[in-house]
Amino acid sequence: MLRPRKAAHLGVRGATIRLMSHPLSPLDRSSLVGEVGPVNMTIGSLIFVEAGPGLSYDEICNRIRERIHLVPRCRQKLDEGRTGLSNAVWVDDDDFDVEVHVRLAMLPAPGGQDELMRHVGNEMSRRLDRSRPLWELHVVNGLADGRIAIIMKMHHALVDGASALGIGMTVLDIEPEAEPCEPAPETEEERPGLLLRQARRFAVKPLSKTQRLVVEGTTRVLETSPSTAAADLREAADVLRELLRSRPPAVETPFNRTISANRSYDCTTAPLEIIKSIAEATDRTVNDVLLAIVTGALAIYLREAGVDPDALERDPTTLVPVSIRREGEVGGNRISVVIVELPVAEPDPLRRVEIVGERMDELKSAGGVMAGAIFVVVGGLAPPLLSPALSTVLSAGIDFPSHNLVVSNVPGPTAPLYLNGRRVLEMYPIVPLNPADQGLNVGAFSYDGTMHFGFHTDRALDPPVGRLREAFDRAVDDMAAAAGIDTAPASIAEPAPRLAWINRTFRRT
Amino acid sequence: MLRPRKAAHLGVRGATIRLMSHPLSPLDRSSLVGEVGPVNMTIGSLIFVEAGPGLSYDEICNRIRERIHLVPRCRQKLDEGRTGLSNAVWVDDDDFDVEVHVRLAMLPAPGGQDELMRHVGNEMSRRLDRSRPLWELHVVNGLADGRIAIIMKMHHALVDGASALGIGMTVLDIEPEAEPCEPAPETEEERPGLLLRQARRFAVKPLSKTQRLVVEGTTRVLETSPSTAAADLREAADVLRELLRSRPPAVETPFNRTISANRSYDCTTAPLEIIKSIAEATDRTVNDVLLAIVTGALAIYLREAGVDPDALERDPTTLVPVSIRREGEVGGNRISVVIVELPVAEPDPLRRVEIVGERMDELKSAGGVMAGAIFVVVGGLAPPLLSPALSTVLSAGIDFPSHNLVVSNVPGPTAPLYLNGRRVLEMYPIVPLNPADQGLNVGAFSYDGTMHFGFHTDRALDPPVGRLREAFDRAVDDMAAAAGIDTAPASIAEPAPRLAWINRTFRRT
């Protein structure tokens, strides 16, 4: 009465695995080996969706069932064999069942920010099960305003660009009507082209510039051979380690002690218009403004923690992924990281933007490279996914902290996305803490006219993550006020329905 | 701003671990090593609690926080060191946080039997995180009738008797008013006596006979040295393997093929009075009647699966834990298992009771031991916990299936228990599938006047678990009808409020 298992389980397993197995890339392996002690290499997203039909447990499971063949890695598990991770391979999981990966959770009453943030922190403290495909989707009910929250968890080892963008594509649409999807292929050989064809189908639609960039990125990822990408990363890591040895270690801060295995999380938003207006007012990039806001937030937060920013030996540093595609350059996804010093002792918000901007310019110039900036070219890896990978590489190669935190800023879609016909209202990034002395990091993601910020920290961080979020909000307000930007809600086009705590108003202070 | 970690994390960790570490018992180790491929050694309970105050996420977390020091193992995690499981030790988890172990889940609408059973099946398909203390508690909301369901998950390696009973004692009370609890001890040395003193405090209250037995059992467990228990088990396992070699392999049935990693679950109840009335009518024990009901259910189920019970080469066999404490014997908890053949080809329900009873008598007699019954004496291990342990031992020692399924029948409290003041209405056992060719098993637990049955199966079982539960219900009805027992609900004293699907009426058919 047990249904006969597939051939793979009936004696010819070895042969079948040889046929279907895929070796781990060096990057996959490093993120798995690096996940020891307090380090958890799960990448997360927190997504809010408007309430309505289409979001039941079965409807979400069915949606994933219909499309998961687009992303074969999401049906594959690790086979560590007898030799452990050193020779691990990805094999199809014959026991794959969507329901084991999708959970329905509920918030404790009253279902406000506190309850949701605790829930996200608890969830990000839980590791993914290595005996299964390394992803989970949590549908969270019980929000006071009736919206649905979704937490996506994905192991960094799953995130080789194609998988990361692909899993998003399996659940999200660019129109309320779901995009039709090609059925699962009959043979292994037909697989690789599938996601590419699906991506191209998106590309013929009238897309925003950013969406087109995402689709182009996906296409490039899919056309890049994994071995080329791995070789690029290896080479980049060697250069990187050499450069790091010539840099001084990061300054000692209280948030760079050994972390625990437990996490806290908080998030906030700012209208993209405000950030852009500040960038225009200061004649700097959006990214420069974001880094200056982080600088302002850190200054407030350090003081609350009893540390005087003026008394620090050096400025704290952050690892920042940046694009270095040259004007007019076609193809070739040149992603880099720089380690930039944040001027926490500078009291003037606008002056902070200038200082950060000048430092970034210097780092991005050719001379800057030689002077200590770190440039990496990795075929097709998207920035949010790159930074934890690089942190792994960094922490493996040197024995001192090279940076104090990670700030990932990723441009996302400028138009709304949909999940089974329901509009996606907000999308927040959750970037893993890595290496083991990184007590906090900041993720930024622009979506549908709003910047979404996620603060992921060690649970033992004191003051806790909520104070960091408040410091961040204050830093945004201070900077907008200094630039004379009107932050009244009226200036925001089409505000999405949201809880008061998420819809913080940008009051002049 | 990261709070300073405990000394254990600040450079003297090695020394601290030596001080606080506890070696794994051979039984712990075997249940951890045995958890490979499709085998998941998580023991579960499904508990229904009446709605009301006291059951919020925070209240349940707080309850566990106040009492968890009674069961030190529940705050300890595995340290596999560099040598893997062979020299693993239990160490205090400095990152222990109750919230990481307690989840708030929600059922999909309409929150009936189907939704709850799917949820339990999905949960039991998920392994426990080996980087944390090996237990989880899931508070399930969304039941149509407003009751709360609780799923306890505990790794078999955690279940050394004291821990298993202890974790129950940390969350459950024998009176609506919570029993006061001694505070956490200051030193490691004060720990061992704590749970014992707590158990003795229970013992001075007017308890039912069964409750007193449970308390006595706990006391004995706590007074038995772990090394004695381990030696007992090793010795028993040797005897067991020798005896098994002299038995023919279990008959081939369709539910003894290689299982998957996915589980299904279903459950049902029968008033204890009805089972007892059948036992009286047939002059046999409650356990004999249960085994005969399982026999009847298997006969129905085998036919549905296209197998003619008459055409089987031999009767299917079940591993059954039995007590062999002799009359008048004081102390010494003599727990044994027998492998008994179930007469699935016998059409008369009452005759099945007689046949099973005779076989059990024979197995329990001195002659029966020599003729193939397997007796094991293990200091203090409770029967529900013993059977998976023995399955591990059995599957490790021989290369053929020794039995077709496991039926665990455990007497529980005869009076109601409470969780933070709310009455516990129903308690169902979830026994792990082990070894890897065991596609189904049956757990029975008596509580507050009702027998609770849990059917745990491989998800690929066909017909699925629901058909097994229906076959079981039918077998109970058939047997009651044959014995002329009145199964009308009116005969059940004080029926607890419950869903229609759980409160199946014992109609005469």
Short mmCIF file of N, CA and C in Angstrom, two decimals, chain A residues 249-388:
data_model
loop_
_atom_site.label_atom_id
_atom_site.label_comp_id
_atom_site.label_asym_id
_atom_site.label_seq_id
_atom_site.Cartn_x
_atom_site.Cartn_y
_atom_site.Cartn_z
N PRO A 249 42.37 46.77 10.05
CA PRO A 249 41.14 46.10 10.49
C PRO A 249 40.05 47.14 10.77
N ALA A 250 38.79 46.70 10.72
CA ALA A 250 37.69 47.60 11.05
C ALA A 250 37.81 48.04 12.50
N VAL A 251 37.30 49.24 12.79
CA VAL A 251 37.36 49.75 14.15
C VAL A 251 36.51 48.85 15.07
N GLU A 252 36.92 48.75 16.32
CA GLU A 252 36.13 47.95 17.28
C GLU A 252 34.86 48.69 17.65
N THR A 253 33.72 48.05 17.44
CA THR A 253 32.45 48.63 17.90
C THR A 253 31.74 47.58 18.74
N PRO A 254 30.81 48.04 19.60
CA PRO A 254 30.13 47.05 20.46
C PRO A 254 29.25 46.07 19.68
N PHE A 255 28.92 46.41 18.42
CA PHE A 255 28.08 45.45 17.68
C PHE A 255 28.90 44.50 16.83
N ASN A 256 30.18 44.43 17.08
CA ASN A 256 31.00 43.45 16.36
C ASN A 256 31.62 42.42 17.29
N ARG A 257 30.90 42.10 18.36
CA ARG A 257 31.32 40.99 19.22
C ARG A 257 30.73 39.70 18.66
N THR A 258 31.13 38.57 19.25
CA THR A 258 30.58 37.29 18.80
C THR A 258 29.06 37.28 18.97
N ILE A 259 28.35 36.92 17.90
CA ILE A 259 26.89 36.94 17.95
C ILE A 259 26.35 35.61 18.48
N SER A 260 25.06 35.59 18.78
CA SER A 260 24.38 34.36 19.16
C SER A 260 23.70 33.76 17.94
N ALA A 261 23.00 32.64 18.14
CA ALA A 261 22.27 32.03 17.03
C ALA A 261 20.88 32.64 16.88
N ASN A 262 20.53 33.60 17.74
CA ASN A 262 19.18 34.18 17.72
C ASN A 262 19.18 35.56 17.06
N ARG A 263 18.10 35.83 16.35
CA ARG A 263 18.01 37.06 15.56
C ARG A 263 16.82 37.91 15.97
N SER A 264 16.98 39.22 15.73
CA SER A 264 15.86 40.14 15.82
C SER A 264 15.75 40.87 14.49
N TYR A 265 14.57 41.40 14.24
CA TYR A 265 14.34 42.05 12.95
C TYR A 265 13.39 43.22 13.15
N ASP A 266 13.59 44.26 12.35
CA ASP A 266 12.62 45.35 12.32
C ASP A 266 12.72 45.98 10.94
N CYS A 267 11.74 46.77 10.57
CA CYS A 267 11.75 47.33 9.22
C CYS A 267 11.00 48.64 9.19
N THR A 268 11.29 49.43 8.17
CA THR A 268 10.60 50.69 8.01
C THR A 268 10.63 51.07 6.52
N THR A 269 9.91 52.13 6.18
CA THR A 269 9.89 52.57 4.79
C THR A 269 10.20 54.06 4.70
N ALA A 270 10.55 54.49 3.51
CA ALA A 270 10.63 55.92 3.20
C ALA A 270 10.22 56.06 1.73
N PRO A 271 9.41 57.07 1.41
CA PRO A 271 9.05 57.24 0.00
C PRO A 271 10.30 57.47 -0.83
N LEU A 272 10.41 56.80 -1.96
CA LEU A 272 11.56 56.93 -2.83
C LEU A 272 11.76 58.38 -3.26
N GLU A 273 10.63 59.08 -3.45
CA GLU A 273 10.68 60.50 -3.85
C GLU A 273 11.51 61.33 -2.90
N ILE A 274 11.36 61.06 -1.61
CA ILE A 274 12.10 61.84 -0.61
C ILE A 274 13.59 61.59 -0.75
N ILE A 275 13.95 60.32 -0.86
CA ILE A 275 15.38 59.99 -1.01
C ILE A 275 15.92 60.65 -2.28
N LYS A 276 15.13 60.54 -3.35
CA LYS A 276 15.57 61.13 -4.63
C LYS A 276 15.69 62.65 -4.52
N SER A 277 14.75 63.27 -3.83
CA SER A 277 14.80 64.73 -3.66
C SER A 277 16.06 65.14 -2.91
N ILE A 278 16.40 64.36 -1.87
CA ILE A 278 17.62 64.66 -1.12
C ILE A 278 18.84 64.49 -2.04
N ALA A 279 18.81 63.43 -2.85
CA ALA A 279 19.92 63.19 -3.78
C ALA A 279 20.07 64.37 -4.74
N GLU A 280 18.92 64.86 -5.26
CA GLU A 280 18.96 66.00 -6.18
C GLU A 280 19.50 67.24 -5.46
N ALA A 281 18.96 67.46 -4.25
CA ALA A 281 19.35 68.65 -3.50
C ALA A 281 20.84 68.67 -3.20
N THR A 282 21.44 67.46 -3.04
CA THR A 282 22.87 67.39 -2.69
C THR A 282 23.73 67.05 -3.90
N ASP A 283 23.08 66.81 -5.04
CA ASP A 283 23.78 66.44 -6.27
C ASP A 283 24.61 65.15 -6.07
N ARG A 284 23.99 64.21 -5.38
CA ARG A 284 24.64 62.93 -5.12
C ARG A 284 23.70 61.80 -5.55
N THR A 285 24.17 60.54 -5.50
CA THR A 285 23.33 59.42 -5.92
C THR A 285 22.40 58.98 -4.77
N VAL A 286 21.37 58.24 -5.15
CA VAL A 286 20.46 57.66 -4.15
C VAL A 286 21.24 56.80 -3.17
N ASN A 287 22.19 56.05 -3.70
CA ASN A 287 22.99 55.17 -2.84
C ASN A 287 23.82 55.98 -1.84
N ASP A 288 24.37 57.10 -2.30
CA ASP A 288 25.13 57.98 -1.38
C ASP A 288 24.22 58.47 -0.25
N VAL A 289 23.00 58.87 -0.61
CA VAL A 289 22.05 59.36 0.40
C VAL A 289 21.73 58.25 1.41
N LEU A 290 21.50 57.03 0.90
CA LEU A 290 21.20 55.92 1.80
C LEU A 290 22.34 55.68 2.78
N LEU A 291 23.55 55.69 2.27
CA LEU A 291 24.70 55.45 3.15
C LEU A 291 24.83 56.57 4.18
N ALA A 292 24.49 57.78 3.77
CA ALA A 292 24.55 58.91 4.72
C ALA A 292 23.46 58.77 5.78
N ILE A 293 22.29 58.24 5.38
CA ILE A 293 21.22 58.00 6.36
C ILE A 293 21.67 56.92 7.36
N VAL A 294 22.28 55.87 6.83
CA VAL A 294 22.80 54.82 7.71
C VAL A 294 23.83 55.42 8.67
N THR A 295 24.66 56.30 8.14
CA THR A 295 25.66 56.97 8.98
C THR A 295 24.99 57.74 10.12
N GLY A 296 23.94 58.50 9.76
CA GLY A 296 23.21 59.26 10.77
C GLY A 296 22.58 58.36 11.80
N ALA A 297 22.00 57.26 11.34
CA ALA A 297 21.36 56.32 12.26
C ALA A 297 22.39 55.70 13.20
N LEU A 298 23.55 55.34 12.65
CA LEU A 298 24.61 54.73 13.47
C LEU A 298 25.10 55.71 14.53
N ALA A 299 25.19 57.00 14.15
CA ALA A 299 25.66 58.00 15.11
C ALA A 299 24.70 58.08 16.30
N ILE A 300 23.38 58.12 16.01
CA ILE A 300 22.37 58.15 17.08
C ILE A 300 22.47 56.88 17.92
N TYR A 301 22.56 55.75 17.22
CA TYR A 301 22.53 54.45 17.88
C TYR A 301 23.78 54.25 18.76
N LEU A 302 24.94 54.64 18.23
CA LEU A 302 26.18 54.50 19.02
C LEU A 302 26.08 55.30 20.32
N ARG A 303 25.53 56.52 20.21
CA ARG A 303 25.39 57.34 21.42
C ARG A 303 24.48 56.67 22.43
N GLU A 304 23.38 56.09 21.94
CA GLU A 304 22.46 55.38 22.86
C GLU A 304 23.15 54.21 23.54
N ALA A 305 24.12 53.63 22.83
CA ALA A 305 24.85 52.49 23.39
C ALA A 305 26.02 52.95 24.26
N GLY A 306 26.12 54.26 24.46
CA GLY A 306 27.18 54.78 25.33
C GLY A 306 28.52 54.97 24.65
N VAL A 307 28.52 55.00 23.32
CA VAL A 307 29.76 55.20 22.57
C VAL A 307 29.72 56.58 21.91
N ASP A 308 30.74 57.38 22.14
CA ASP A 308 30.80 58.71 21.53
C ASP A 308 31.43 58.59 20.14
N PRO A 309 30.66 58.90 19.07
CA PRO A 309 31.19 58.77 17.71
C PRO A 309 32.49 59.56 17.52
N ASP A 310 32.59 60.71 18.21
CA ASP A 310 33.81 61.52 18.07
C ASP A 310 35.03 60.83 18.65
N ALA A 311 34.80 59.93 19.58
CA ALA A 311 35.92 59.30 20.28
C ALA A 311 36.41 58.03 19.59
N LEU A 312 35.73 57.63 18.51
CA LEU A 312 36.16 56.40 17.82
C LEU A 312 37.50 56.63 17.14
N GLU A 313 38.33 55.62 17.17
CA GLU A 313 39.68 55.68 16.60
C GLU A 313 39.62 55.93 15.09
N ARG A 314 38.72 55.20 14.42
CA ARG A 314 38.49 55.39 12.99
C ARG A 314 36.98 55.36 12.76
N ASP A 315 36.55 55.78 11.55
CA ASP A 315 35.12 55.67 11.23
C ASP A 315 34.76 54.20 11.03
N PRO A 316 33.54 53.81 11.45
CA PRO A 316 33.08 52.44 11.14
C PRO A 316 32.98 52.26 9.62
N THR A 317 33.13 51.03 9.17
CA THR A 317 33.09 50.78 7.73
C THR A 317 31.95 49.83 7.38
N THR A 318 31.46 50.00 6.17
CA THR A 318 30.42 49.09 5.71
C THR A 318 30.80 48.52 4.35
N LEU A 319 30.46 47.25 4.17
CA LEU A 319 30.63 46.59 2.88
C LEU A 319 29.41 46.95 2.05
N VAL A 320 29.63 47.49 0.86
CA VAL A 320 28.52 47.92 0.01
C VAL A 320 28.69 47.36 -1.39
N PRO A 321 27.73 46.60 -1.87
CA PRO A 321 27.80 46.18 -3.27
C PRO A 321 27.47 47.38 -4.16
N VAL A 322 28.24 47.60 -5.22
CA VAL A 322 27.95 48.67 -6.17
C VAL A 322 28.07 48.12 -7.59
N SER A 323 27.34 48.76 -8.48
CA SER A 323 27.45 48.39 -9.88
C SER A 323 28.57 49.21 -10.50
N ILE A 324 29.43 48.58 -11.28
CA ILE A 324 30.47 49.38 -11.95
C ILE A 324 30.37 49.22 -13.46
N ARG A 325 29.16 48.94 -13.95
CA ARG A 325 28.98 48.90 -15.39
C ARG A 325 29.28 50.29 -15.96
N ARG A 326 30.15 50.34 -16.95
CA ARG A 326 30.52 51.63 -17.51
C ARG A 326 29.45 52.10 -18.47
N GLU A 327 29.38 53.40 -18.63
CA GLU A 327 28.39 53.97 -19.54
C GLU A 327 28.56 53.35 -20.92
N GLY A 328 27.44 52.93 -21.50
CA GLY A 328 27.51 52.40 -22.87
C GLY A 328 27.92 50.93 -22.94
N GLU A 329 28.37 50.38 -21.82
CA GLU A 329 28.81 49.00 -21.80
C GLU A 329 27.59 48.08 -22.00
N VAL A 330 27.72 47.11 -22.86
CA VAL A 330 26.60 46.20 -23.10
C VAL A 330 26.97 44.81 -22.57
N GLY A 331 26.00 44.16 -21.90
CA GLY A 331 26.25 42.81 -21.39
C GLY A 331 27.31 42.86 -20.31
N GLY A 332 27.57 41.72 -19.70
CA GLY A 332 28.61 41.67 -18.68
C GLY A 332 28.15 42.42 -17.44
N ASN A 333 27.83 41.70 -16.42
CA ASN A 333 27.22 42.28 -15.24
C ASN A 333 28.30 42.57 -14.22
N ARG A 334 28.90 43.75 -14.28
CA ARG A 334 30.06 44.03 -13.43
C ARG A 334 29.59 44.51 -12.06
N ILE A 335 29.56 43.58 -11.13
CA ILE A 335 29.15 43.91 -9.77
C ILE A 335 30.40 43.98 -8.90
N SER A 336 30.45 44.97 -8.05
CA SER A 336 31.62 45.13 -7.20
C SER A 336 31.18 45.39 -5.77
N VAL A 337 32.11 45.29 -4.86
CA VAL A 337 31.84 45.78 -3.52
C VAL A 337 32.92 46.76 -3.15
N VAL A 338 32.56 47.72 -2.35
CA VAL A 338 33.56 48.60 -1.77
C VAL A 338 33.37 48.55 -0.26
N ILE A 339 34.44 48.84 0.44
CA ILE A 339 34.33 49.04 1.89
C ILE A 339 34.49 50.53 2.12
N VAL A 340 33.43 51.16 2.60
CA VAL A 340 33.45 52.61 2.73
C VAL A 340 33.33 53.02 4.19
N GLU A 341 34.06 54.08 4.54
CA GLU A 341 34.03 54.58 5.92
C GLU A 341 32.86 55.54 6.08
N LEU A 342 32.11 55.37 7.17
CA LEU A 342 30.92 56.19 7.39
C LEU A 342 31.25 57.30 8.40
N PRO A 343 31.09 58.57 7.99
CA PRO A 343 31.51 59.70 8.84
C PRO A 343 30.54 59.97 9.99
N VAL A 344 30.54 59.08 10.99
CA VAL A 344 29.56 59.17 12.08
C VAL A 344 29.78 60.41 12.96
N ALA A 345 30.98 60.99 12.92
CA ALA A 345 31.24 62.15 13.78
C ALA A 345 30.78 63.46 13.16
N GLU A 346 30.42 63.44 11.88
CA GLU A 346 29.98 64.65 11.19
C GLU A 346 28.53 64.98 11.59
N PRO A 347 28.28 66.18 12.19
CA PRO A 347 26.94 66.46 12.70
C PRO A 347 25.94 66.90 11.62
N ASP A 348 26.41 67.47 10.52
CA ASP A 348 25.50 68.03 9.52
C ASP A 348 25.05 66.94 8.54
N PRO A 349 23.72 66.66 8.47
CA PRO A 349 23.23 65.57 7.61
C PRO A 349 23.65 65.74 6.15
N LEU A 350 23.58 66.96 5.63
CA LEU A 350 23.90 67.15 4.21
C LEU A 350 25.40 67.02 3.95
N ARG A 351 26.17 67.44 4.93
CA ARG A 351 27.63 67.30 4.82
C ARG A 351 27.99 65.80 4.81
N ARG A 352 27.23 65.00 5.57
CA ARG A 352 27.46 63.54 5.58
C ARG A 352 27.25 62.96 4.18
N VAL A 353 26.20 63.46 3.49
CA VAL A 353 25.97 62.96 2.12
C VAL A 353 27.17 63.29 1.24
N GLU A 354 27.65 64.52 1.38
CA GLU A 354 28.80 64.93 0.57
C GLU A 354 30.03 64.07 0.84
N ILE A 355 30.32 63.88 2.14
CA ILE A 355 31.52 63.11 2.50
C ILE A 355 31.42 61.68 1.96
N VAL A 356 30.26 61.06 2.20
CA VAL A 356 30.07 59.68 1.72
C VAL A 356 30.21 59.64 0.20
N GLY A 357 29.57 60.64 -0.47
CA GLY A 357 29.63 60.67 -1.93
C GLY A 357 31.06 60.80 -2.43
N GLU A 358 31.82 61.68 -1.81
CA GLU A 358 33.22 61.85 -2.23
C GLU A 358 34.01 60.56 -2.01
N ARG A 359 33.78 59.92 -0.87
CA ARG A 359 34.50 58.67 -0.60
C ARG A 359 34.13 57.59 -1.62
N MET A 360 32.85 57.51 -1.96
CA MET A 360 32.43 56.53 -2.95
C MET A 360 33.05 56.81 -4.31
N ASP A 361 33.06 58.08 -4.69
CA ASP A 361 33.68 58.45 -5.98
C ASP A 361 35.14 58.01 -6.01
N GLU A 362 35.80 58.30 -4.93
CA GLU A 362 37.22 57.96 -4.85
C GLU A 362 37.42 56.45 -4.96
N LEU A 363 36.55 55.70 -4.22
CA LEU A 363 36.66 54.25 -4.22
C LEU A 363 36.39 53.68 -5.60
N LYS A 364 35.41 54.31 -6.31
CA LYS A 364 35.03 53.76 -7.61
C LYS A 364 36.00 54.17 -8.72
N SER A 365 36.83 55.15 -8.45
CA SER A 365 37.80 55.56 -9.48
C SER A 365 38.92 54.53 -9.53
N ALA A 366 39.64 54.55 -10.64
CA ALA A 366 40.72 53.56 -10.81
C ALA A 366 41.74 53.69 -9.70
N GLY A 367 42.06 54.93 -9.36
CA GLY A 367 43.02 55.16 -8.30
C GLY A 367 42.52 54.58 -6.98
N GLY A 368 41.21 54.71 -6.77
CA GLY A 368 40.60 54.20 -5.55
C GLY A 368 40.79 52.71 -5.38
N VAL A 369 40.74 52.00 -6.49
CA VAL A 369 40.93 50.55 -6.42
C VAL A 369 42.27 50.25 -5.78
N MET A 370 43.29 50.92 -6.29
CA MET A 370 44.62 50.65 -5.78
C MET A 370 44.76 51.14 -4.35
N ALA A 371 43.98 52.14 -3.99
CA ALA A 371 44.11 52.72 -2.66
C ALA A 371 43.34 51.94 -1.60
N GLY A 372 42.72 50.89 -1.96
CA GLY A 372 42.09 50.09 -0.92
C GLY A 372 40.66 49.68 -1.21
N ALA A 373 40.08 50.15 -2.31
CA ALA A 373 38.73 49.69 -2.64
C ALA A 373 38.82 48.27 -3.18
N ILE A 374 37.73 47.57 -3.09
CA ILE A 374 37.74 46.17 -3.48
C ILE A 374 36.71 45.97 -4.58
N PHE A 375 37.21 45.64 -5.76
CA PHE A 375 36.31 45.46 -6.88
C PHE A 375 36.24 43.98 -7.26
N VAL A 376 35.06 43.53 -7.49
CA VAL A 376 34.88 42.13 -7.83
C VAL A 376 33.98 42.05 -9.05
N VAL A 377 34.33 41.22 -9.97
CA VAL A 377 33.45 40.99 -11.11
C VAL A 377 32.95 39.57 -11.02
N VAL A 378 31.66 39.43 -10.84
CA VAL A 378 31.09 38.09 -10.77
C VAL A 378 30.00 38.01 -11.82
N GLY A 379 30.08 37.00 -12.64
CA GLY A 379 29.12 36.87 -13.73
C GLY A 379 27.71 36.69 -13.22
N GLY A 380 26.96 37.74 -13.20
CA GLY A 380 25.52 37.62 -13.03
C GLY A 380 24.99 37.59 -11.61
N LEU A 381 25.84 37.57 -10.60
CA LEU A 381 25.31 37.52 -9.24
C LEU A 381 24.74 38.88 -8.87
N ALA A 382 23.54 38.88 -8.37
CA ALA A 382 22.90 40.14 -8.00
C ALA A 382 23.47 40.64 -6.68
N PRO A 383 23.52 41.94 -6.48
CA PRO A 383 24.17 42.52 -5.29
C PRO A 383 23.66 41.99 -3.96
N PRO A 384 22.35 41.83 -3.75
CA PRO A 384 21.90 41.44 -2.40
C PRO A 384 22.44 40.08 -2.05
N LEU A 385 22.68 39.28 -3.06
CA LEU A 385 23.09 37.90 -2.85
C LEU A 385 24.59 37.84 -2.77
N LEU A 386 25.21 38.84 -3.32
CA LEU A 386 26.65 38.84 -3.37
C LEU A 386 27.26 39.11 -2.00
N SER A 387 26.67 40.03 -1.26
CA SER A 387 27.35 40.48 -0.05
C SER A 387 27.55 39.37 0.98
N PRO A 388 26.55 38.52 1.27
CA PRO A 388 26.85 37.45 2.21
C PRO A 388 27.89 36.49 1.66
#
